[in-house]
Amino acid sequence: MKKTFILLSLLILISGLSAQKSSNYSVFSIPPAMLKADAVIRDYQIELKVQSPSKASYKEKSVITIMNNDSPLNGFVVFYDPMRHVKSISGKLYDASGKFVRKIKKDEITDQSAVSSFSIYEDDRVKFVEIHYPQYPFTVEFEYEMEFKGILNYRDWRPQPYYSTAVESASYTVQMPDDMEVRHFANFDIQPKTNSANNVKTYSWQVENLLPVKQESYTLSMRDVLPKVIISPTTFSMDGHEGDMSSWASLGAFNYKLNKGRDQLSASMKQTVQSLISDADTKREKIEILYQYLQKNTRYVSVQLGIGGWQTFDAEYVERNKYGDCKALTNFMKSMLKEAAIEAYPTLIESGRNPHLVDEEFSNAHFNHVILYVPDDEPIWLECTSTYSPPGYLGASLENRKALVITPEGGQLVDMPKSKPENNVNQSDIKVKIDEAGHAKIQVRSLRTGSTERRYKWANSSEEELKKGLAEALENLPALTVESISVESQPSYPKSQFNYDLSVSKLATIQGNRLFIRPNIIHPLDWVPDKEKERRQGIVKHTAYQQQDEVEIDLPEGYQPESLPKEIELSTDFGDYKISCEVKEGKLIYQRSFTVKPVNLPADRYQDMYDFY
């Protein structure tokens, strides 16, 4: 009986497997090389039909097998507003064998306002759904259709949207009238198939059998690493405003025309500006005074209605309400500078630590922020939404990228300033007094500039909050007490004096008549990048700073060095490192300089970076 039972079970299992393989969505039909992915896109079809510069329809269907809970592809999000209408949404769920489980219910599709935490009103809404099934793997099928009444951007095609995602088949089809042009740019080797019939041109892209890509640290943004095709219109229409995107100049001209004449101040505000700058002697002084007025008297609040994502509220709106989004605050600052006879230009830019690449030959409207450019011998950039940044300081989220300056003559693509180590320096003078029990009093005096300053963390913090944050940052020190702390920031430059005093129990370890001391007390670096055997992507690192420490340790009486660290000096493409250590008159003097450089190097240099750290 036992043997018969096992045999029957095996027959049933084999029969079951055969049945499962016959399903289109069965996991067993996935190529073996794709099974280690977090998700496998079985089929992904997009169809965009453009009827005119302002009207289009969009259909999307995706079939995705979710292998584990690390993939976000078990759901989807659709944003809409009065210019983007959702016609239909549906979804289905299948088990591992490809067997249909159920349809997605209407009450599972959440529909809510897309108002962000910094906005008081938007007409954006969002529909989203997320499917959970207790047994992995499972397959989800989503379909939705939209209509557009006003177009600035076409939907880009990212057939492989995430790392660790495999693709069996994906396609994108664009149809448009013969008298309209579509422009496209790909970051991988692909060209569309084209044909023309009945006054309609069709472009189609297709990929198959894309293996999952492993995420690697210190590289380009995911959008530039994974395959993508950017689709952009030549002519477009938004809320009745016609535009041309065939060049950066024409895109800038559209933006200039859209916002022309919105920089008029009231008579009383003009008087305020003249009063503020009456004693200023230089252009720089006038800019600083007006920028600080902006920071003290306005706040950032997003108000986005209709074409409001691109057209600013006028200067009097900000003057009256004391708030505005990035466009409105930038326009208000521009208006005050205009009254002061200083020319300035709004600038479209992508904000973020790892922006996508911008091609000089392919214009598109992929920007999410507006700042102000003031021409000068050394150009001045103003981040008008910040309440704490000094004038002219941008920070890591706006440096090292391209931006579009909007002038009356059109748009000009420019390179933003690059982050340099010498602009971001933490120079610390650290004095330590250790007693014979190993307890220590530590005095730290730090002069910080640029990105090391971090005044955004200090600007609105109480003394207790500063102490708590410092204690958390120095958690490697045993039984730490922050006795005092102070911060003094210069209003016109990214420079701060950061001082604090600590008491530490058993900073040094005592064994017999020996005292063991780690000289790099405050700024130890124990981070090492992951070891990667097969690095495939180039090394891109925007971070740039210097850490300079001089540590003076007052030793207990009678102690002499048994051994000291050897002097080290390294200079590489990734950074420089230097330490020296000596004892003078009962004091251990430890000097350390560490420089991190921005890099853009090929993948085969990764081992060199690993070795340096």
Coordinates of C-alpha atoms in Angstrom, one line a residue:
M1 CA 0.0 0.0 0.0
K2 CA 2.8 2.4 0.9
K3 CA 4.5 2.0 -2.5
T4 CA 1.3 2.2 -4.4
F5 CA 0.3 5.4 -2.5
I6 CA 3.6 7.1 -3.4
L7 CA 3.3 6.0 -7.0
L8 CA -0.2 7.4 -7.3
S9 CA 1.0 10.7 -5.7
L10 CA 3.8 11.0 -8.2
L11 CA 1.4 10.4 -11.0
I12 CA -1.0 13.0 -9.7
L13 CA 1.9 15.5 -9.4
I14 CA 3.2 14.8 -12.9
S15 CA -0.3 15.2 -14.2
G16 CA -0.7 18.5 -12.4
L17 CA 2.6 19.8 -13.7
S18 CA 1.5 19.0 -17.2
A19 CA -1.7 20.9 -16.8
Q20 CA 0.1 23.8 -15.3
K21 CA 2.5 24.1 -18.2
S22 CA -0.4 24.6 -20.6
S23 CA -1.3 27.9 -19.0
N24 CA 0.0 31.1 -20.6
Y25 CA 0.7 32.6 -17.2
S26 CA 2.2 29.5 -15.5
V27 CA 5.4 30.0 -13.7
F28 CA 6.7 26.9 -15.3
S29 CA 6.8 28.6 -18.7
I30 CA 9.2 31.3 -17.5
P31 CA 12.8 30.8 -18.9
P32 CA 15.1 29.4 -16.1
A33 CA 17.5 32.3 -16.4
M34 CA 14.7 34.7 -15.3
L35 CA 13.5 32.7 -12.2
K36 CA 15.9 34.5 -9.8
A37 CA 14.3 37.9 -10.6
D38 CA 12.0 39.5 -8.0
A39 CA 9.4 39.9 -10.8
V40 CA 9.0 38.7 -14.4
I41 CA 7.1 40.9 -16.8
R42 CA 5.4 38.4 -19.1
D43 CA 3.8 40.9 -21.3
Y44 CA 3.8 44.7 -21.3
Q45 CA 1.9 46.6 -24.0
I46 CA 1.5 50.4 -24.3
E47 CA -0.4 52.1 -27.1
L48 CA -0.5 55.9 -27.4
K49 CA -2.7 57.4 -30.1
V50 CA -2.2 61.2 -30.7
Q51 CA -5.0 62.9 -32.5
S52 CA -3.7 66.5 -32.2
P53 CA -1.2 68.6 -30.2
S54 CA -3.7 68.7 -27.3
K55 CA -5.6 65.4 -27.6
A56 CA -4.5 61.7 -27.2
S57 CA -5.6 58.4 -25.8
Y58 CA -3.4 56.0 -23.9
K59 CA -3.8 52.2 -23.2
E60 CA -1.6 50.0 -21.0
K61 CA -1.7 46.3 -20.3
S62 CA 0.8 44.5 -18.1
V63 CA 1.1 40.9 -17.0
I64 CA 3.6 40.4 -14.3
T65 CA 4.6 37.4 -12.2
I66 CA 5.6 38.4 -8.7
M67 CA 8.3 36.0 -7.4
N68 CA 8.6 37.4 -3.8
N69 CA 7.7 40.4 -1.7
D70 CA 10.7 42.5 -2.8
S71 CA 9.1 43.7 -6.0
P72 CA 6.8 46.8 -6.1
L73 CA 5.1 45.6 -9.3
N74 CA 2.2 43.9 -7.5
G75 CA 0.3 47.2 -8.0
F76 CA 0.1 50.3 -10.1
V77 CA -0.6 54.0 -9.7
V78 CA -2.4 56.3 -12.2
F79 CA -2.4 60.1 -11.7
Y80 CA -5.1 62.2 -13.3
D81 CA -6.6 65.7 -13.4
P82 CA -9.0 67.7 -15.5
M83 CA -6.6 67.3 -18.5
R84 CA -6.0 63.6 -17.9
H85 CA -9.2 61.4 -17.7
V86 CA -9.2 57.7 -16.6
K87 CA -11.7 55.8 -18.8
S88 CA -11.3 52.4 -17.4
I89 CA -9.2 50.2 -15.0
S90 CA -9.3 46.5 -14.4
G91 CA -7.2 43.8 -12.9
K92 CA -6.9 40.0 -12.5
L93 CA -5.1 37.7 -10.2
Y94 CA -3.6 34.2 -11.2
D95 CA -1.9 31.6 -9.0
A96 CA 1.5 30.0 -9.7
S97 CA 0.1 27.6 -12.2
G98 CA -1.5 30.4 -14.2
K99 CA -5.0 29.5 -12.9
F100 CA -7.4 32.4 -12.7
V101 CA -8.2 33.3 -9.1
R102 CA -10.3 36.4 -9.2
K103 CA -10.9 39.9 -10.7
I104 CA -9.9 43.0 -8.9
K105 CA -12.9 44.6 -7.2
K106 CA -13.8 48.2 -7.6
D107 CA -13.5 48.9 -3.9
E108 CA -9.8 47.7 -4.1
I109 CA -9.0 50.6 -6.4
T110 CA -8.4 53.6 -4.2
D111 CA -9.2 57.0 -5.6
Q112 CA -8.0 60.0 -3.6
S113 CA -6.6 63.5 -3.9
A114 CA -2.9 63.6 -4.8
V115 CA -2.4 66.7 -2.6
S116 CA 1.1 66.6 -1.2
S117 CA 2.1 67.5 2.3
F118 CA 3.4 70.9 1.2
S119 CA 0.4 71.8 -0.9
I120 CA -2.8 73.6 0.1
Y121 CA -4.6 72.7 -3.0
E122 CA -4.1 70.7 -6.1
D123 CA -6.5 69.2 -8.6
D124 CA -4.4 66.2 -9.2
R125 CA -5.9 62.9 -8.1
V126 CA -4.6 59.3 -8.0
K127 CA -6.0 55.9 -8.5
F128 CA -4.0 53.0 -7.1
V129 CA -4.3 49.4 -6.3
E130 CA -2.0 46.9 -4.6
I131 CA -2.6 43.1 -4.7
H132 CA -1.5 40.8 -2.0
Y133 CA -1.7 37.0 -2.3
P134 CA -0.4 34.7 0.4
Q135 CA 1.4 32.2 -1.9
Y136 CA 4.3 33.3 -4.1
P137 CA 4.8 33.3 -7.0
F138 CA 1.5 34.7 -8.4
T139 CA 0.7 36.7 -11.4
V140 CA -1.2 40.0 -11.8
E141 CA -2.8 41.5 -14.9
F142 CA -3.6 45.2 -15.1
E143 CA -5.2 47.2 -17.8
Y144 CA -6.2 50.9 -17.9
E145 CA -7.1 53.5 -20.5
M146 CA -6.8 57.3 -20.3
E147 CA -7.6 60.3 -22.4
F148 CA -5.6 63.5 -22.5
K149 CA -6.9 67.0 -23.2
G150 CA -3.7 69.0 -23.1
I151 CA -0.2 67.4 -23.6
L152 CA 3.2 68.6 -22.6
N153 CA 5.0 65.2 -22.3
Y154 CA 4.3 61.9 -23.8
R155 CA 4.7 58.8 -21.6
D156 CA 8.3 57.5 -21.7
W157 CA 8.8 53.8 -22.2
R158 CA 10.7 51.9 -19.5
P159 CA 10.2 48.2 -20.4
Q160 CA 12.3 47.1 -17.5
P161 CA 11.2 49.6 -14.8
Y162 CA 13.1 48.2 -11.8
Y163 CA 16.3 46.3 -10.9
S164 CA 15.9 42.5 -10.4
T165 CA 13.1 42.5 -13.0
A166 CA 13.1 40.2 -16.0
V167 CA 11.1 40.9 -19.2
E168 CA 9.7 38.3 -21.5
S169 CA 8.0 40.7 -23.9
A170 CA 7.3 44.4 -23.9
S171 CA 6.1 46.8 -26.7
Y172 CA 5.3 50.5 -27.2
T173 CA 3.3 51.8 -30.1
V174 CA 2.8 55.4 -31.0
Q175 CA 0.3 56.6 -33.6
M176 CA -0.1 60.2 -34.8
P177 CA -1.2 62.2 -37.8
D178 CA 1.1 62.5 -40.7
D179 CA 1.5 66.2 -40.2
M180 CA 2.8 65.8 -36.6
E181 CA 6.3 64.7 -35.6
V182 CA 7.3 62.6 -32.6
R183 CA 10.9 62.7 -31.4
H184 CA 12.5 59.8 -29.6
F185 CA 15.7 59.1 -27.7
A186 CA 16.9 55.7 -26.4
N187 CA 19.7 54.9 -24.0
F188 CA 20.2 51.4 -25.6
D189 CA 20.5 50.0 -29.1
I190 CA 17.0 50.0 -30.5
Q191 CA 15.2 51.7 -33.4
P192 CA 11.4 51.9 -33.9
K193 CA 9.7 50.1 -36.8
T194 CA 7.7 52.7 -38.7
N195 CA 4.9 52.7 -41.3
S196 CA 2.4 55.2 -42.7
A197 CA -1.2 54.5 -43.8
N198 CA -4.4 56.5 -44.0
N199 CA -2.7 59.7 -43.0
V200 CA -1.4 58.1 -39.7
K201 CA 2.2 57.3 -38.9
T202 CA 3.0 54.5 -36.5
Y203 CA 6.2 54.0 -34.5
S204 CA 6.7 50.7 -32.6
W205 CA 9.4 49.5 -30.2
Q206 CA 9.7 45.9 -28.9
V207 CA 12.1 44.0 -26.6
E208 CA 12.1 40.4 -25.6
N209 CA 14.0 38.3 -23.1
L210 CA 15.7 40.9 -20.9
L211 CA 17.5 39.3 -18.0
P212 CA 17.3 41.0 -14.6
V213 CA 19.8 43.7 -13.8
K214 CA 21.5 43.7 -10.4
Q215 CA 21.5 47.0 -8.5
E216 CA 24.9 48.4 -7.9
S217 CA 26.0 51.2 -5.6
Y218 CA 27.5 54.5 -6.9
T219 CA 26.2 54.6 -10.4
L220 CA 23.8 56.6 -12.5
S221 CA 20.1 56.8 -11.6
M222 CA 18.1 53.7 -12.2
R223 CA 16.3 55.6 -15.0
D224 CA 19.6 55.9 -16.9
V225 CA 21.0 52.4 -16.1
L226 CA 17.9 50.4 -17.2
P227 CA 16.6 50.6 -20.8
K228 CA 14.3 53.5 -21.7
V229 CA 13.0 55.3 -24.7
I230 CA 12.0 59.0 -24.2
I231 CA 9.1 60.1 -26.4
S232 CA 8.6 63.8 -26.8
P233 CA 6.3 65.9 -29.0
T234 CA 7.4 68.6 -31.4
T235 CA 4.3 70.7 -31.1
F236 CA 2.0 70.5 -28.1
S237 CA -0.9 72.4 -26.5
M238 CA -1.6 72.8 -22.8
D239 CA -4.8 74.5 -21.6
G240 CA -5.0 76.5 -24.9
H241 CA -1.3 77.5 -24.8
E242 CA 0.5 76.3 -27.9
G243 CA 4.2 75.3 -27.7
D244 CA 7.2 73.9 -29.6
M245 CA 9.6 71.4 -28.1
S246 CA 11.8 70.8 -31.0
S247 CA 14.7 72.5 -29.3
W248 CA 15.7 73.7 -25.8
A249 CA 15.4 77.3 -27.1
S250 CA 11.8 76.8 -28.3
L251 CA 10.8 75.0 -25.0
G252 CA 12.3 78.0 -23.1
A253 CA 10.4 80.4 -25.4
F254 CA 7.1 78.7 -24.5
N255 CA 7.9 78.9 -20.8
Y256 CA 8.8 82.6 -21.1
K257 CA 5.7 83.5 -23.0
L258 CA 3.5 81.5 -20.6
N259 CA 4.8 83.6 -17.6
K260 CA 5.5 86.9 -19.3
G261 CA 4.1 90.0 -17.5
R262 CA 3.6 88.1 -14.1
D263 CA 6.5 90.0 -12.5
Q264 CA 4.7 93.2 -11.6
L265 CA 4.9 94.4 -8.0
S266 CA 2.4 96.7 -6.3
A267 CA 3.3 100.3 -5.7
S268 CA 3.8 99.7 -2.0
M269 CA 6.0 96.7 -2.6
K270 CA 8.2 98.7 -5.0
Q271 CA 8.6 101.3 -2.2
T272 CA 9.6 98.5 0.2
V273 CA 12.2 97.2 -2.2
Q274 CA 13.7 100.7 -2.6
S275 CA 13.7 101.2 1.1
L276 CA 15.4 97.8 1.8
I277 CA 18.3 98.5 -0.7
S278 CA 18.7 102.2 0.0
D279 CA 22.0 101.8 1.9
A280 CA 23.4 98.9 -0.2
D281 CA 26.5 99.8 -2.2
T282 CA 27.0 96.7 -4.4
K283 CA 24.9 94.3 -6.5
R284 CA 25.8 91.5 -4.2
E285 CA 24.5 93.4 -1.1
K286 CA 21.2 94.2 -2.8
I287 CA 20.7 90.5 -3.7
E288 CA 21.5 89.4 -0.2
I289 CA 19.1 91.9 1.4
L290 CA 16.2 91.0 -0.9
Y291 CA 16.8 87.3 -0.7
Q292 CA 16.8 87.4 3.1
Y293 CA 13.6 89.5 2.9
L294 CA 12.1 86.7 0.8
Q295 CA 13.1 84.0 3.3
K296 CA 11.7 85.9 6.3
N297 CA 8.4 87.0 4.8
T298 CA 7.3 84.0 2.6
R299 CA 7.0 80.3 2.8
Y300 CA 6.9 77.5 0.3
V301 CA 3.4 76.1 -0.4
S302 CA 2.4 74.3 -3.6
V303 CA -0.7 75.5 -5.4
Q304 CA -1.2 73.6 -8.6
L305 CA -4.3 73.9 -10.7
G306 CA -4.6 73.1 -14.4
I307 CA -1.5 74.5 -16.1
G308 CA -0.3 75.7 -12.7
G309 CA 2.5 73.2 -12.8
W310 CA 4.1 75.4 -15.5
Q311 CA 2.5 78.8 -15.2
T312 CA 3.4 80.8 -12.1
F313 CA 1.1 82.9 -9.9
D314 CA 1.9 86.5 -10.3
A315 CA 4.1 88.5 -8.0
E316 CA 1.3 90.3 -6.3
Y317 CA -0.3 86.9 -5.4
V318 CA 2.9 86.1 -3.4
E319 CA 3.1 89.6 -2.0
R320 CA -0.5 89.3 -0.8
N321 CA -0.6 85.7 0.5
K322 CA 3.0 85.4 1.7
Y323 CA 3.4 82.0 0.2
G324 CA 3.9 80.3 -3.2
D325 CA 5.4 77.3 -4.9
C326 CA 8.9 77.2 -6.4
K327 CA 7.8 79.1 -9.6
A328 CA 5.9 81.7 -7.7
L329 CA 8.6 82.4 -5.1
T330 CA 11.3 82.5 -7.8
N331 CA 9.1 84.9 -9.8
F332 CA 8.6 87.1 -6.8
M333 CA 12.3 87.3 -6.1
K334 CA 12.9 88.1 -9.8
S335 CA 10.3 90.9 -9.5
M336 CA 12.1 92.4 -6.5
L337 CA 15.4 92.2 -8.3
K338 CA 13.8 93.8 -11.4
E339 CA 12.8 96.8 -9.2
A340 CA 16.4 96.9 -8.0
A341 CA 17.6 97.1 -11.6
I342 CA 19.1 93.6 -11.4
E343 CA 18.4 91.2 -14.2
A344 CA 17.6 87.6 -13.3
Y345 CA 16.1 84.6 -15.1
P346 CA 14.0 81.6 -13.8
T347 CA 15.7 78.3 -14.5
L348 CA 14.1 74.9 -14.9
I349 CA 16.0 72.1 -13.2
E350 CA 15.6 68.6 -11.8
S351 CA 16.1 68.5 -8.0
G352 CA 17.4 65.4 -6.3
R353 CA 20.6 63.7 -5.3
N354 CA 20.9 61.6 -8.4
P355 CA 19.3 63.4 -11.4
H356 CA 18.7 61.8 -14.8
L357 CA 21.1 62.6 -17.6
V358 CA 20.0 65.4 -19.9
D359 CA 21.0 65.2 -23.6
E360 CA 22.0 68.5 -25.2
E361 CA 20.4 67.4 -28.5
F362 CA 17.1 66.1 -27.2
S363 CA 14.9 68.6 -25.6
N364 CA 12.1 67.5 -23.2
A365 CA 10.3 68.9 -20.2
H366 CA 11.6 66.5 -17.5
F367 CA 12.1 69.1 -14.8
N368 CA 10.6 69.3 -11.4
H369 CA 11.8 72.5 -9.9
V370 CA 12.5 76.2 -10.6
I371 CA 15.4 78.3 -9.2
L372 CA 16.7 81.8 -10.1
Y373 CA 19.8 82.7 -12.1
V374 CA 21.5 86.1 -11.7
P375 CA 24.2 86.8 -14.3
D376 CA 27.4 88.2 -12.9
D377 CA 31.2 87.7 -13.2
E378 CA 30.6 84.7 -11.1
P379 CA 26.9 83.7 -11.6
I380 CA 24.7 83.7 -8.6
W381 CA 22.1 81.0 -8.1
L382 CA 19.2 81.5 -5.7
E383 CA 17.1 78.6 -4.3
C384 CA 14.0 80.6 -3.5
T385 CA 12.1 77.9 -1.6
S386 CA 14.7 77.6 1.2
T387 CA 14.3 79.5 4.4
Y388 CA 17.8 78.8 5.7
S389 CA 20.2 78.6 2.7
P390 CA 22.5 81.6 2.2
P391 CA 22.3 83.4 -1.2
G392 CA 24.2 81.6 -3.9
Y393 CA 24.4 78.3 -2.2
L394 CA 22.7 75.3 -4.0
G395 CA 23.7 72.1 -2.2
A396 CA 24.0 68.5 -3.5
S397 CA 20.4 68.4 -4.7
L398 CA 21.0 71.1 -7.4
E399 CA 24.7 70.8 -8.3
N400 CA 26.4 68.7 -11.0
R401 CA 23.6 68.7 -13.6
K402 CA 22.2 70.6 -16.5
A403 CA 19.4 73.2 -16.3
L404 CA 17.3 75.3 -18.6
V405 CA 17.6 79.1 -18.2
I406 CA 14.5 80.9 -19.4
T407 CA 15.3 84.2 -21.2
P408 CA 13.3 86.5 -23.5
E409 CA 15.3 84.9 -26.4
G410 CA 14.4 81.4 -25.4
G411 CA 15.8 78.6 -23.3
Q412 CA 19.6 78.1 -22.8
L413 CA 20.8 74.8 -21.5
V414 CA 23.6 75.3 -18.9
D415 CA 25.8 73.3 -16.7
M416 CA 25.2 73.9 -13.0
P417 CA 28.2 74.4 -10.7
K418 CA 30.0 71.2 -9.8
S419 CA 30.6 70.1 -6.2
K420 CA 34.2 70.5 -5.2
P421 CA 35.9 69.1 -2.0
E422 CA 37.4 72.5 -1.1
N423 CA 33.9 74.1 -1.0
N424 CA 32.7 71.5 1.6
V425 CA 35.1 71.4 4.5
N426 CA 34.7 70.4 8.1
Q427 CA 37.8 71.6 9.9
S428 CA 37.8 70.4 13.5
D429 CA 40.1 71.3 16.4
I430 CA 39.6 68.6 19.0
K431 CA 41.1 68.8 22.5
V432 CA 40.9 65.8 24.9
K433 CA 41.9 65.4 28.5
I434 CA 42.1 61.8 29.8
D435 CA 42.5 60.8 33.4
E436 CA 44.1 57.6 34.8
A437 CA 40.8 55.9 34.8
G438 CA 40.3 56.4 31.1
H439 CA 37.6 59.0 31.5
A440 CA 37.7 62.0 29.2
K441 CA 36.6 65.6 28.7
I442 CA 36.4 66.5 25.0
Q443 CA 36.2 70.0 23.4
V444 CA 35.3 70.2 19.7
R445 CA 35.5 73.4 17.7
S446 CA 34.4 72.9 14.1
L447 CA 34.3 75.4 11.2
R448 CA 32.0 73.9 8.6
T449 CA 31.4 75.1 5.0
G450 CA 29.1 74.0 2.2
S451 CA 27.5 70.6 2.5
T452 CA 29.3 69.8 5.8
E453 CA 27.5 72.7 7.4
R454 CA 24.0 71.2 7.5
R455 CA 22.3 74.3 8.7
Y456 CA 19.0 72.9 7.5
K457 CA 19.2 70.5 10.5
W458 CA 20.2 73.2 12.9
A459 CA 18.1 76.2 11.8
N460 CA 14.9 75.4 13.8
S461 CA 16.3 73.0 16.4
S462 CA 16.3 73.7 20.1
E463 CA 19.4 73.2 22.2
E464 CA 18.0 69.9 23.6
E465 CA 17.3 68.7 20.1
L466 CA 20.8 69.6 19.0
K467 CA 22.2 67.7 22.0
K468 CA 20.1 64.7 21.2
G469 CA 21.1 64.6 17.6
L470 CA 24.8 64.9 18.4
A471 CA 24.6 62.1 21.0
E472 CA 23.0 59.9 18.3
A473 CA 25.7 60.8 15.8
L474 CA 28.4 59.9 18.4
E475 CA 26.8 56.7 19.7
N476 CA 30.2 54.9 19.3
L477 CA 31.5 56.8 22.3
P478 CA 30.7 55.0 25.6
A479 CA 28.5 56.7 28.2
L480 CA 28.5 60.0 26.4
T481 CA 27.1 63.2 27.9
V482 CA 26.8 66.4 25.8
E483 CA 27.5 69.2 28.2
S484 CA 27.2 72.2 25.9
I485 CA 26.5 72.9 22.3
S486 CA 26.3 76.0 20.1
V487 CA 25.9 76.9 16.5
E488 CA 26.6 80.2 14.8
S489 CA 25.9 80.4 11.1
Q490 CA 26.8 83.3 8.8
P491 CA 23.7 84.7 7.0
S492 CA 25.5 85.5 3.7
Y493 CA 27.8 82.5 3.2
P494 CA 27.5 78.7 3.8
K495 CA 29.7 78.7 6.8
S496 CA 29.0 77.8 10.4
Q497 CA 30.9 77.5 13.7
F498 CA 29.7 74.3 15.4
N499 CA 31.1 73.9 19.0
Y500 CA 30.4 71.4 21.6
D501 CA 31.8 69.9 24.9
L502 CA 31.5 66.2 25.9
S503 CA 32.3 64.0 28.8
V504 CA 32.9 60.3 28.0
S505 CA 33.3 57.5 30.4
K506 CA 36.2 55.2 29.7
L507 CA 37.3 56.7 26.4
A508 CA 40.6 54.8 26.9
T509 CA 40.9 51.2 27.9
I510 CA 43.2 50.3 30.8
Q511 CA 45.1 47.0 31.0
G512 CA 47.6 46.9 33.8
N513 CA 49.9 49.9 33.4
R514 CA 48.9 50.3 29.7
L515 CA 46.4 52.9 28.3
F516 CA 44.9 52.1 24.9
I517 CA 43.8 55.1 23.0
R518 CA 42.1 55.5 19.6
P519 CA 43.2 58.9 18.4
N520 CA 40.4 59.4 15.8
I521 CA 37.8 60.0 18.4
I522 CA 35.1 62.1 16.7
H523 CA 35.1 61.3 13.0
P524 CA 36.0 57.6 12.5
L525 CA 35.3 56.2 9.1
D526 CA 34.5 52.4 9.2
W527 CA 32.5 52.3 6.0
V528 CA 33.7 50.2 3.1
P529 CA 31.8 49.7 -0.2
D530 CA 30.3 46.3 -1.0
K531 CA 32.8 43.9 -2.6
E532 CA 31.5 43.2 -6.1
K533 CA 33.1 40.4 -8.1
E534 CA 31.5 41.4 -11.4
R535 CA 31.0 45.1 -11.5
R536 CA 29.0 46.0 -14.7
Q537 CA 28.1 49.7 -14.3
G538 CA 30.3 52.7 -14.3
I539 CA 31.2 54.4 -11.0
V540 CA 29.4 57.7 -10.5
K541 CA 29.7 59.6 -7.3
H542 CA 28.8 63.3 -6.8
T543 CA 29.9 63.5 -3.2
A544 CA 32.8 65.9 -2.6
Y545 CA 34.1 67.1 0.8
Q546 CA 37.1 67.4 3.1
Q547 CA 37.4 66.3 6.7
Q548 CA 40.3 67.9 8.5
D549 CA 41.0 67.0 12.1
E550 CA 43.6 68.0 14.6
V551 CA 43.3 66.0 17.8
E552 CA 45.3 67.0 20.9
I553 CA 45.1 64.4 23.7
D554 CA 46.4 65.5 27.0
L555 CA 47.7 62.2 28.5
P556 CA 47.8 61.4 32.2
E557 CA 51.1 62.2 33.9
G558 CA 53.8 59.6 33.5
Y559 CA 52.6 57.9 30.3
Q560 CA 54.8 57.5 27.3
P561 CA 54.0 56.0 23.9
E562 CA 54.7 52.3 23.5
S563 CA 53.7 52.5 19.8
L564 CA 52.2 55.1 17.5
P565 CA 50.4 54.8 14.1
K566 CA 52.6 55.0 11.2
E567 CA 52.3 58.1 8.9
I568 CA 50.0 57.3 5.9
E569 CA 49.5 59.3 2.8
L570 CA 47.3 58.1 -0.1
S571 CA 46.3 60.0 -3.3
T572 CA 43.8 58.4 -5.7
D573 CA 41.1 59.3 -8.1
F574 CA 38.5 58.6 -5.4
G575 CA 40.0 60.6 -2.6
D576 CA 43.1 61.5 -0.6
Y577 CA 44.0 60.4 2.9
K578 CA 46.7 61.5 5.3
I579 CA 47.5 60.9 8.9
S580 CA 50.4 61.7 11.3
C581 CA 50.8 61.1 15.0
E582 CA 53.4 62.3 17.5
V583 CA 53.8 63.0 21.2
K584 CA 55.0 66.4 22.4
E585 CA 55.3 67.5 26.1
G586 CA 52.8 64.9 27.4
K587 CA 50.3 65.5 24.5
L588 CA 49.4 63.1 21.7
I589 CA 49.0 65.1 18.5
Y590 CA 47.0 63.3 15.8
Q591 CA 46.4 65.0 12.4
R592 CA 44.1 63.6 9.8
S593 CA 43.0 64.8 6.4
F594 CA 40.4 62.9 4.3
T595 CA 39.2 64.2 0.9
V596 CA 36.3 62.6 -1.0
K597 CA 36.4 63.4 -4.7
P598 CA 33.5 63.2 -7.2
V599 CA 34.1 60.5 -9.8
N600 CA 32.8 59.2 -13.1
L601 CA 34.9 56.2 -13.9
P602 CA 34.5 52.9 -15.8
A603 CA 33.3 49.7 -14.0
D604 CA 36.8 48.2 -14.0
R605 CA 38.0 50.8 -11.5
Y606 CA 35.6 49.6 -8.8
Q607 CA 38.2 47.3 -7.2
D608 CA 40.5 50.4 -6.9
M609 CA 37.8 52.3 -5.0
Y610 CA 37.2 49.3 -2.7
D611 CA 41.0 49.0 -2.0
F612 CA 41.2 52.8 -1.2
Y613 CA 38.4 52.6 1.4

